[in-house]
Coordinates of C-alpha atoms in Angstrom, one line a residue:
Chain Q
M278 CA 17.3 24.6 183.0
I279 CA 17.4 27.4 180.7
Y280 CA 15.6 30.0 182.3
W281 CA 17.4 29.9 184.8
K282 CA 20.4 30.2 182.6
I283 CA 18.6 33.6 180.6
F284 CA 18.1 34.7 184.3
L285 CA 22.1 34.6 185.2
A286 CA 23.0 35.3 181.6
F287 CA 21.3 39.0 182.1
F288 CA 21.1 39.4 186.0
I289 CA 24.8 39.8 186.3
P290 CA 25.3 42.4 183.0
G291 CA 22.7 44.2 184.8
I292 CA 24.0 44.0 188.2
V293 CA 28.1 44.8 187.0
G294 CA 27.7 46.8 183.8
Y295 CA 28.6 50.4 185.3
G296 CA 27.4 53.5 182.7
G297 CA 24.2 52.3 182.1
G298 CA 23.3 50.1 178.9
P299 CA 26.6 49.8 176.0
A300 CA 28.1 49.4 178.7
S301 CA 27.0 46.1 179.4
I302 CA 28.0 44.8 176.3
P303 CA 30.6 43.0 176.6
L304 CA 30.0 41.2 179.6
V305 CA 27.1 40.8 178.2
E306 CA 28.9 39.0 174.5
N307 CA 31.3 37.2 177.6
E308 CA 27.9 34.8 179.1
V309 CA 25.9 34.8 175.6
V310 CA 29.1 33.5 173.5
D311 CA 31.6 32.2 176.1
R312 CA 30.2 31.1 178.3
Y313 CA 26.5 29.7 177.4
H314 CA 27.7 29.9 173.3
W315 CA 24.7 30.2 172.4
M316 CA 25.7 32.5 169.7
S317 CA 29.3 33.3 167.4
V318 CA 31.2 35.4 167.6
S319 CA 30.5 37.0 164.3
D320 CA 26.2 36.3 165.3
F321 CA 26.5 38.8 168.8
S322 CA 27.9 41.2 166.2
E323 CA 25.5 41.4 163.9
M324 CA 22.9 41.4 166.3
L325 CA 24.5 44.3 167.6
A326 CA 24.1 45.8 164.7
M327 CA 20.5 45.6 164.4
A328 CA 20.1 47.2 168.1
N329 CA 22.0 49.6 167.6
A330 CA 20.4 50.8 163.7
L331 CA 16.9 50.5 166.5
P332 CA 16.3 53.0 169.0
G333 CA 15.6 52.4 172.8
P334 CA 18.0 51.1 175.5
I335 CA 20.4 48.4 174.2
A336 CA 21.1 46.2 177.3
T337 CA 17.4 45.1 176.7
K338 CA 17.0 44.9 173.3
M339 CA 19.8 42.4 173.7
A340 CA 18.5 41.0 176.6
G341 CA 15.1 40.2 174.6
Y342 CA 15.9 39.0 171.3
I343 CA 18.5 36.5 173.2
G344 CA 16.7 35.6 175.7
Y345 CA 13.2 34.9 172.7
Q346 CA 15.6 32.9 170.6
Q347 CA 16.7 30.4 173.7
G348 CA 13.5 30.3 175.8
G349 CA 10.8 32.4 173.3
I350 CA 8.4 34.8 175.2
L351 CA 9.0 34.0 178.6
G352 CA 13.0 33.7 177.8
S353 CA 12.4 36.8 176.4
V354 CA 10.6 38.5 179.4
I355 CA 13.2 36.9 182.1
G356 CA 15.8 37.9 180.1
V357 CA 14.6 42.1 180.1
F358 CA 14.0 40.9 183.6
A359 CA 17.5 39.9 184.7
T360 CA 18.9 43.4 183.1
V361 CA 15.8 45.4 184.8
A362 CA 15.0 44.4 188.4
P363 CA 17.6 44.3 190.6
S364 CA 19.8 47.4 189.7
L365 CA 15.9 49.6 189.4
L366 CA 15.0 48.2 193.1
L367 CA 17.6 49.3 194.4
M368 CA 17.2 53.3 192.7
I369 CA 13.6 53.9 193.8
V370 CA 15.2 52.7 197.6
L371 CA 17.8 54.7 197.7
L372 CA 15.1 57.4 196.3
S373 CA 12.9 56.7 198.7
I374 CA 15.4 57.1 201.4
L375 CA 16.7 60.0 200.5
N376 CA 13.6 61.9 199.7
K377 CA 12.7 61.7 203.1
F378 CA 15.6 63.9 204.0
K379 CA 15.0 66.0 200.9
D380 CA 15.0 68.9 203.1
S381 CA 17.8 68.1 205.2
P382 CA 20.7 70.0 204.4
R383 CA 23.2 67.8 204.5
V384 CA 21.0 65.6 201.6
K385 CA 20.7 69.4 199.4
K386 CA 24.4 69.6 199.6
M387 CA 24.4 66.3 198.0
T388 CA 22.9 67.6 195.6
A389 CA 24.8 70.8 194.9
L390 CA 27.9 68.5 195.8
I391 CA 27.6 66.1 192.4
R392 CA 26.0 68.2 189.9
P393 CA 29.8 69.2 188.6
T394 CA 30.0 65.6 188.3
I395 CA 27.8 65.2 186.4
A396 CA 27.9 68.0 183.9
V397 CA 31.1 66.9 183.2
L398 CA 29.8 63.6 182.1
L399 CA 26.9 64.2 180.1
G400 CA 29.9 66.7 178.4
I401 CA 31.6 63.8 178.0
M402 CA 28.8 62.3 176.5
A403 CA 28.4 64.9 173.8
F404 CA 31.4 65.1 173.0
S405 CA 31.5 61.8 172.4
F406 CA 28.6 61.9 170.3
F407 CA 30.5 64.2 168.3
H408 CA 33.6 62.7 167.8
T409 CA 31.7 59.3 166.3
S410 CA 29.4 61.4 164.3
Y411 CA 32.7 63.3 163.0
Q412 CA 34.3 60.2 162.5
D413 CA 31.3 58.6 160.8
T414 CA 30.2 62.1 158.4
G415 CA 33.1 63.6 158.2
I416 CA 33.0 67.4 159.4
W417 CA 31.0 69.1 157.2
Q418 CA 28.5 66.9 157.7
T419 CA 28.4 67.0 161.8
I420 CA 29.2 70.6 161.8
F421 CA 26.1 70.5 159.7
L422 CA 23.5 68.7 162.0
I423 CA 24.7 70.2 164.9
A424 CA 23.8 74.2 164.1
A425 CA 20.7 73.0 162.7
S426 CA 19.7 70.8 165.1
F427 CA 20.9 73.0 168.1
L428 CA 19.1 76.5 166.2
L429 CA 15.7 74.0 166.0
L430 CA 15.9 73.1 169.4
E431 CA 17.2 75.6 171.7
K432 CA 15.9 79.0 169.2
W433 CA 12.4 77.6 167.9
K434 CA 11.8 75.7 170.7
V435 CA 11.1 72.1 168.2
H436 CA 10.2 69.3 170.2
P437 CA 13.1 67.0 170.2
A438 CA 11.0 63.5 169.1
F439 CA 9.8 66.4 165.4
V440 CA 13.9 67.4 165.3
I441 CA 15.3 63.5 165.4
M442 CA 12.3 61.8 162.8
G443 CA 13.6 65.6 160.8
A444 CA 17.2 63.8 161.4
L445 CA 16.3 60.2 160.6
A446 CA 14.8 61.5 156.8
Y447 CA 18.7 63.6 156.6
G448 CA 19.7 60.9 157.1
A449 CA 17.8 58.0 154.9
V450 CA 18.1 61.2 152.1
F451 CA 22.1 62.1 152.1
L452 CA 23.9 60.1 154.1
G453 CA 22.9 56.7 153.0
Chain G
M109 CA -4.9 59.9 182.9
T110 CA -1.2 59.9 185.1
Q111 CA -1.2 56.6 184.1
W112 CA -1.2 57.2 180.0
H113 CA 0.8 60.4 180.9
L114 CA 3.4 58.2 181.5
F115 CA 2.9 55.9 179.0
L116 CA 2.9 58.2 176.5
A117 CA 6.7 60.2 177.8
F118 CA 8.2 57.0 178.3
F119 CA 7.1 55.6 175.1
R120 CA 8.6 58.3 173.3
V121 CA 12.1 58.1 175.7
G122 CA 12.2 54.4 174.5
I123 CA 11.3 54.6 170.3
F124 CA 13.4 58.4 170.0
G125 CA 16.3 58.1 172.5
Y126 CA 18.8 56.8 169.2
G127 CA 22.4 55.0 170.6
G128 CA 21.3 53.4 173.1
G129 CA 20.6 54.8 177.1
P130 CA 22.1 57.1 177.5
A131 CA 20.9 58.9 174.5
S132 CA 17.2 59.1 176.3
I133 CA 19.0 60.8 179.4
P134 CA 17.9 64.2 177.0
L135 CA 14.3 63.4 176.3
V136 CA 13.4 61.8 179.6
Q137 CA 14.7 65.5 180.6
K138 CA 12.1 66.7 178.9
E139 CA 8.8 64.9 178.8
V140 CA 9.5 64.6 182.9
V141 CA 10.8 68.3 184.1
D142 CA 9.8 70.4 180.8
K143 CA 6.2 68.6 179.9
Y144 CA 4.7 66.7 182.0
K145 CA 6.4 68.9 185.8
W146 CA 6.4 66.0 186.9
M147 CA 9.8 66.4 188.5
D148 CA 11.6 70.0 189.4
H149 CA 15.6 70.1 187.4
E150 CA 16.9 68.9 191.1
E151 CA 15.8 66.4 192.1
F152 CA 15.7 65.0 188.5
A153 CA 19.7 65.7 188.9
G154 CA 19.2 63.4 191.8
V155 CA 17.8 61.0 190.3
L156 CA 20.1 61.0 187.4
A157 CA 23.3 61.3 189.6
L158 CA 22.5 57.7 191.4
G159 CA 21.0 56.1 188.1
N160 CA 24.7 57.2 186.7
S161 CA 26.7 55.5 189.8
L162 CA 24.3 52.3 190.2
P163 CA 24.6 49.8 188.7
G164 CA 22.8 48.4 185.0
P165 CA 21.0 50.8 182.3
I166 CA 20.0 54.0 182.2
A167 CA 17.1 54.5 180.8
T168 CA 14.8 51.2 182.7
K169 CA 15.8 53.3 186.1
M170 CA 14.8 55.8 185.0
A171 CA 11.9 55.2 184.0
G172 CA 11.2 52.9 186.4
Y173 CA 11.8 55.0 189.9
I174 CA 10.1 58.3 187.8
G175 CA 6.8 56.0 187.2
Y176 CA 7.4 54.9 190.6
R177 CA 7.8 58.1 191.9
V178 CA 4.9 60.0 190.2
S179 CA 2.3 56.9 190.7
G180 CA 3.4 54.0 193.1
L181 CA 4.2 50.7 191.9
L182 CA 1.7 50.1 188.8
G183 CA 3.1 53.8 187.6
M184 CA 6.8 51.7 187.2
I185 CA 5.7 48.8 185.5
N186 CA 4.2 51.2 183.1
A187 CA 7.2 53.5 182.4
V188 CA 9.7 50.7 181.7
L189 CA 7.5 48.2 179.5
A190 CA 6.5 51.5 177.6
T191 CA 10.0 51.6 177.8
I192 CA 11.8 48.9 176.3
L193 CA 8.9 47.1 174.6
P194 CA 8.1 49.1 171.3
T195 CA 11.7 49.0 170.8
I196 CA 12.2 45.2 171.3
V197 CA 9.4 43.7 169.7
F198 CA 10.7 45.8 166.4
M199 CA 14.0 44.0 167.0
I200 CA 12.8 40.5 167.3
V201 CA 10.5 41.5 164.2
L202 CA 13.4 42.7 161.9
L203 CA 15.8 40.5 163.5
T204 CA 13.8 37.7 162.3
F205 CA 12.4 38.5 158.7
L206 CA 15.0 40.9 157.9
A207 CA 18.3 40.5 159.4
S208 CA 20.0 41.9 156.8
M209 CA 18.5 45.6 157.1
S210 CA 21.3 46.9 158.9
N211 CA 23.9 46.8 156.7
R212 CA 21.6 48.7 154.4
P213 CA 23.2 52.0 153.8
W214 CA 20.3 53.7 154.4
V215 CA 19.8 52.6 157.7
Q216 CA 23.2 53.2 158.2
G217 CA 22.5 56.8 156.8
M218 CA 19.5 57.4 159.4
T219 CA 21.8 56.1 162.6
S220 CA 24.1 58.5 161.1
A221 CA 22.6 61.5 161.2
V222 CA 21.3 61.5 164.8
V223 CA 24.3 60.8 166.7
P224 CA 25.3 64.7 166.0
V225 CA 22.3 65.4 167.6
V226 CA 21.8 63.9 170.3
G227 CA 24.7 65.6 171.4
V228 CA 23.7 68.8 170.9
M229 CA 21.2 67.9 173.4
L230 CA 23.1 66.4 175.8
A231 CA 25.4 69.0 175.4
V232 CA 22.6 71.7 176.1
L233 CA 21.9 69.5 179.0
T234 CA 25.9 69.8 180.1
F235 CA 25.2 73.4 180.3
D236 CA 22.2 73.9 182.3
F237 CA 23.4 71.7 185.0
L238 CA 26.6 73.8 184.7
K239 CA 24.5 76.8 185.3
K240 CA 22.5 75.7 188.5
A241 CA 26.0 73.9 189.8
K242 CA 26.9 77.4 190.0
G243 CA 23.6 78.8 191.7
G244 CA 24.3 76.7 194.3
L245 CA 28.3 76.4 194.5
G246 CA 29.7 79.4 193.0
W247 CA 31.1 79.6 189.8
M248 CA 35.1 78.7 191.5
V249 CA 33.8 75.9 193.3
T250 CA 31.8 74.6 190.5
V251 CA 34.4 75.5 188.1
A252 CA 36.7 73.7 190.3
L253 CA 34.7 70.7 191.1
A254 CA 34.0 70.0 187.2
V255 CA 37.9 70.6 186.2
S256 CA 39.3 68.1 188.8
S257 CA 36.4 65.6 188.2
L258 CA 37.3 65.8 184.0
L259 CA 40.7 65.2 185.2
L260 CA 40.0 62.1 187.4
M261 CA 37.4 59.9 185.3
E262 CA 39.0 61.4 181.8
W263 CA 43.0 61.1 182.6
A264 CA 43.0 59.3 186.0
G265 CA 40.3 56.6 184.7
L266 CA 38.1 57.2 187.8
H267 CA 34.7 55.3 188.0
P268 CA 32.3 57.7 188.1
G269 CA 30.1 56.0 190.3
L270 CA 33.4 56.4 192.7
L271 CA 34.0 59.5 192.4
I272 CA 30.2 60.6 192.5
A273 CA 29.5 57.8 195.3
G274 CA 33.0 59.9 197.4
L275 CA 31.0 62.6 196.8
L276 CA 28.0 61.8 198.3
L277 CA 30.1 60.9 201.1
Y278 CA 31.8 63.8 201.7
A279 CA 28.1 65.8 201.9
L280 CA 26.7 63.0 204.1
F281 CA 29.9 63.1 206.9
G282 CA 31.9 65.8 205.8
P283 CA 32.1 69.8 207.7
M284 CA 28.8 71.4 207.5
K285 CA 29.5 75.0 207.0
Q286 CA 26.1 74.9 205.0
E287 CA 24.2 74.4 208.4
Q288 CA 23.9 78.2 208.4
K289 CA 23.1 78.5 205.9
G290 CA 19.8 77.3 206.3
E291 CA 19.1 79.2 209.0
N292 CA 20.3 82.6 207.3
P293 CA 17.3 84.0 206.2
D294 CA 19.6 86.1 203.5
L295 CA 21.5 83.1 202.1
A296 CA 18.5 80.9 201.8
I297 CA 16.3 83.3 199.7
H298 CA 19.3 83.9 197.8
E299 CA 19.4 80.3 196.6
K300 CA 16.2 79.6 196.1
G301 CA 16.2 82.9 193.6
Q302 CA 18.5 80.8 191.9
S303 CA 17.4 77.9 191.5

């Protein structure tokens, strides 16, 4: 039963993959390449390269594409559903409970206490993006892009979408 | 109209979020907090914290919950689809017809140029969170918590989900000095003024 297999192949990475979509890449590979043999390692890495070059969340792109390859449109829908639904449901239930008690001092303390940790998590992500950029394009391009985008975003308040489009155009012309 | 705005907001997040779900966090914040004002900064921080400590892709968890919170089940489906559908379709079409695209230097150049921009957005968001944390907790506690989180996660390899869960449990069951804080009008006003 291919649809059941597709469901399982993406349900497991969806509930075990902590740390957002990119964290689930090795888990998806484990299911798709090692367990079900739907793809070879090189097929998988080619797909990953493509998925990384396109915008949007990575986990659902993989699920959508692999599901489509194995089971057509319905397979694609099942793969994406298995990736998204379990953790989303948990999130809605937990946050709805939390929202009911949002004026209680304990819940206020909860949000206050985790804020520095979230800041650190975001800071680590920012650092890893800078580091990747330094490795891909070198120090000068990185500094230039950081300075230009910081001024555009924070000083001149340009909408992020336009800044990203600008960066895409710049990259296609000068970094290709 | 709300449904259309939800669709637009998460459609933009989906097609401009280069670098996977985490790269779209600052975009979601921009749309949800700054542009459409569906949530204040505080509530968004809660969504982000919980999203980070639960498994699964982060972009769809945020889209799904925010969609649900703004306009129920339909909003949830709408926001999730707007986030993922355009890029999945794009991916299937491109991979089916143009499998070699990803090796073209200009495609890689595009991705390379976006990476530091996303880094800047995340850094700005980091700074925002630290500033807000200072308002609620004071400098000392903020710095202490930030430094120990950094050490625990990066150096000791503690999973962020466990760290956040631990902090939440402490807030829930630990000693509660802030109970008086809520009753003390001066402090309560002070806290409001900061956030």
